[in-house]
Backbone as numpy.savetxt, mean C-alpha at the origin, in Angstrom:
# Nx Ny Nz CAx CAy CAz Cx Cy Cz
10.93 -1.13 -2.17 9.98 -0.11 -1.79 10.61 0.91 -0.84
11.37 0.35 -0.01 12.30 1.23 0.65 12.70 1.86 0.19
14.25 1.92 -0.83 14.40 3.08 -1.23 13.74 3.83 -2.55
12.40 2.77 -2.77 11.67 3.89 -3.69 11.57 5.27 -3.22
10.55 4.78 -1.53 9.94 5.90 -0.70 11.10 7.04 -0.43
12.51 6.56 0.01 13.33 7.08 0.19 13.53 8.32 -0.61
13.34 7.94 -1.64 13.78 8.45 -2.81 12.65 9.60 -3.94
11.33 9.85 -3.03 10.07 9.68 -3.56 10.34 11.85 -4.21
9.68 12.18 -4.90 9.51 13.43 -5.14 8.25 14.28 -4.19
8.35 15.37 -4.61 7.47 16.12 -3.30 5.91 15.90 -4.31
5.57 15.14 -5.21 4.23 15.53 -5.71 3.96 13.65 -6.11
4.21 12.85 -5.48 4.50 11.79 -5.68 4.05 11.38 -3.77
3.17 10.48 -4.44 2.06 10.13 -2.93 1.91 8.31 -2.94
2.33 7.60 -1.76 2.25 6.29 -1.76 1.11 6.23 -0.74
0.33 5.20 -0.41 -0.57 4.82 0.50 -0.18 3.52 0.70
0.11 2.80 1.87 -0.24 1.30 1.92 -1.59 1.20 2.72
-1.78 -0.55 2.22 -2.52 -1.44 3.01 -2.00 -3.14 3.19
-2.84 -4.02 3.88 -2.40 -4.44 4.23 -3.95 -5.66 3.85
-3.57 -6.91 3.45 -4.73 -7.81 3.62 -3.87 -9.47 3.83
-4.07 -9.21 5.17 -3.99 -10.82 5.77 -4.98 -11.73 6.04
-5.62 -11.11 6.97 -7.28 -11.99 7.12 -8.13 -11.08 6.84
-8.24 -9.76 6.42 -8.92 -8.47 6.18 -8.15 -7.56 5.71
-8.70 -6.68 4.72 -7.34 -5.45 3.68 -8.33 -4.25 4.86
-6.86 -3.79 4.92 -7.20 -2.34 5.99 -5.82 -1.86 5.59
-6.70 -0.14 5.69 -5.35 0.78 5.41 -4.46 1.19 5.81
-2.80 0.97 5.57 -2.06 1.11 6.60 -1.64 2.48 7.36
-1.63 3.13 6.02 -0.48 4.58 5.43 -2.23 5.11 4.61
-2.57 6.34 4.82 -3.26 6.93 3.79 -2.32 7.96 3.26
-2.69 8.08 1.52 -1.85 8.56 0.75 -0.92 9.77 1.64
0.41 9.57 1.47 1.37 10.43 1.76 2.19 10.80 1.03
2.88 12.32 1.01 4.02 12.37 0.42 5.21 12.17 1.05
5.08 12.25 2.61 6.18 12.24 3.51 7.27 10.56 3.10
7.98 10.78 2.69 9.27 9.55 2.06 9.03 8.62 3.90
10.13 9.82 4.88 9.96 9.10 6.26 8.66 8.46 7.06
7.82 9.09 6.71 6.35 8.22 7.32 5.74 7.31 6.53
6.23 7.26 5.05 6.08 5.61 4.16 6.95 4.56 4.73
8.50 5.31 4.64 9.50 3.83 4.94 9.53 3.81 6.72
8.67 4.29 7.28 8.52 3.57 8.73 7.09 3.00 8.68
5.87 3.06 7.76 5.18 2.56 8.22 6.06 1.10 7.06
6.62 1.30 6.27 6.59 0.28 5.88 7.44 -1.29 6.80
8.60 -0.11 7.21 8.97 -1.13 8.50 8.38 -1.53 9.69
7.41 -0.73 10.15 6.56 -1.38 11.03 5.67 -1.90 10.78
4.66 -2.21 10.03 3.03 -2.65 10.18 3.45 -3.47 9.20
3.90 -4.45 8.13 4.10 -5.18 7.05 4.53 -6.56 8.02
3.69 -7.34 8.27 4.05 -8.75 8.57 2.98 -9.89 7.96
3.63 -10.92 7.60 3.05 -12.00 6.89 2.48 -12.76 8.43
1.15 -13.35 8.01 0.10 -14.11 9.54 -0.97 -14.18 8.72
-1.72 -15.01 9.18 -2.80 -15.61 8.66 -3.30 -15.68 7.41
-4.31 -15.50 7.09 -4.83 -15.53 5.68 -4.38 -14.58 4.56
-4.63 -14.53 3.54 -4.29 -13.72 2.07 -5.53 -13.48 1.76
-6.68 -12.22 2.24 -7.52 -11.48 1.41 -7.22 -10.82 0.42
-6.37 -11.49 -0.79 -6.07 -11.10 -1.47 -7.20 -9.77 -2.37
-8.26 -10.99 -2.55 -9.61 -9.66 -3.29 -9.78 -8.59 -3.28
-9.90 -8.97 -1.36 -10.65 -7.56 -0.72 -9.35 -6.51 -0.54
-8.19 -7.01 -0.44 -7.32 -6.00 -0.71 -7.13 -5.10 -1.77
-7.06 -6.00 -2.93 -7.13 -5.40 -4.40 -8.57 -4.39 -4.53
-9.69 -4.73 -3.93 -10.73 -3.88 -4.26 -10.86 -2.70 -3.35
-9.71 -3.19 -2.16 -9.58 -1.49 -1.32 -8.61 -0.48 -1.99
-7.83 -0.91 -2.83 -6.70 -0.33 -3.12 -7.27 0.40 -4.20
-8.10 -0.22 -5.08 -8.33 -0.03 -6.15 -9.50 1.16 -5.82
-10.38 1.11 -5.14 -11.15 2.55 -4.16 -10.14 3.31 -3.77
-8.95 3.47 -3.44 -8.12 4.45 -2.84 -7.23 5.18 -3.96
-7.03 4.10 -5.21 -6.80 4.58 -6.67 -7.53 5.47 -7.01
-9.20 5.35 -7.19 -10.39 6.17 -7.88 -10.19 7.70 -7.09
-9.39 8.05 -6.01 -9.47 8.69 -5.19 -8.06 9.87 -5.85
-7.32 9.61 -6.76 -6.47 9.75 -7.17 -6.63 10.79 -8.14
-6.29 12.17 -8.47 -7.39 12.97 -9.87 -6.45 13.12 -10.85
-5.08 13.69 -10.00 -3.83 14.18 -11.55 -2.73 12.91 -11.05
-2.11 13.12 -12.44 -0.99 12.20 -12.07 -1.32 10.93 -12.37
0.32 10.11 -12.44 -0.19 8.75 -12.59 -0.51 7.42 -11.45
-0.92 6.81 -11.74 -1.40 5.74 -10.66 -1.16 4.20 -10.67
-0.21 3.80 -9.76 0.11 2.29 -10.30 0.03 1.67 -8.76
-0.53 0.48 -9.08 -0.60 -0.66 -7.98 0.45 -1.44 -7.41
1.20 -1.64 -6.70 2.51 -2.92 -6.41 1.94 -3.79 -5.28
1.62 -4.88 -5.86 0.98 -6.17 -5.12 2.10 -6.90 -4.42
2.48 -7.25 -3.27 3.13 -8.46 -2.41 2.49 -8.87 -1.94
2.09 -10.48 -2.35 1.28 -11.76 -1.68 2.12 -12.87 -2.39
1.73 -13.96 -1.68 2.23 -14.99 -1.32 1.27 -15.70 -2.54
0.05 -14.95 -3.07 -0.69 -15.68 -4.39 -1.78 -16.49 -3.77
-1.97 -16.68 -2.67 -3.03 -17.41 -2.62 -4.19 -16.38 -1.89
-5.71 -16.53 -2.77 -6.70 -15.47 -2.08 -7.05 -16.54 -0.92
-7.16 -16.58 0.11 -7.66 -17.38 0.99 -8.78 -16.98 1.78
């Protein structure tokens, strides 16, 4: 993901979030490459639970939010919804 962002085009927008014990947004959609691969180095730590769901159903609201262009999901969990 690093050097995806690194690497990202100027019309090409990532957003993270984050669901450990609750999915909350980390990054709202950006194009900035440098303010993806620092939030991605800062705020990304594994702790407590895997809301896996409620993550997928925030992400998937922040998708619908999306009008041109294409739109793809990249999930990292550990697999368990807890």
């Amino acid at each position: 993901l690093l050097t995806f962002a690194g690497g990202m085009l100027p019309a090409e927008r990532i957003s993270l979030m984050t669901f450990a014990d609750h999915a909350r947004e980390l990054l709202p959609f950006s194009s900035n490459g440098v303010e993806v691969r620092a939030a991605l180095r800062g705020g990304l730590d594994a702790f407590g639970g895997t809301a896996l769901h409620e993550g997928l159903v925030l992400a998937a609201q922040r998708l619908q939010e999306v009008k041109e262009g294409s739109r793809a999901l990249v999930v990292l969990s550990d697999g368990v919804d807890t």
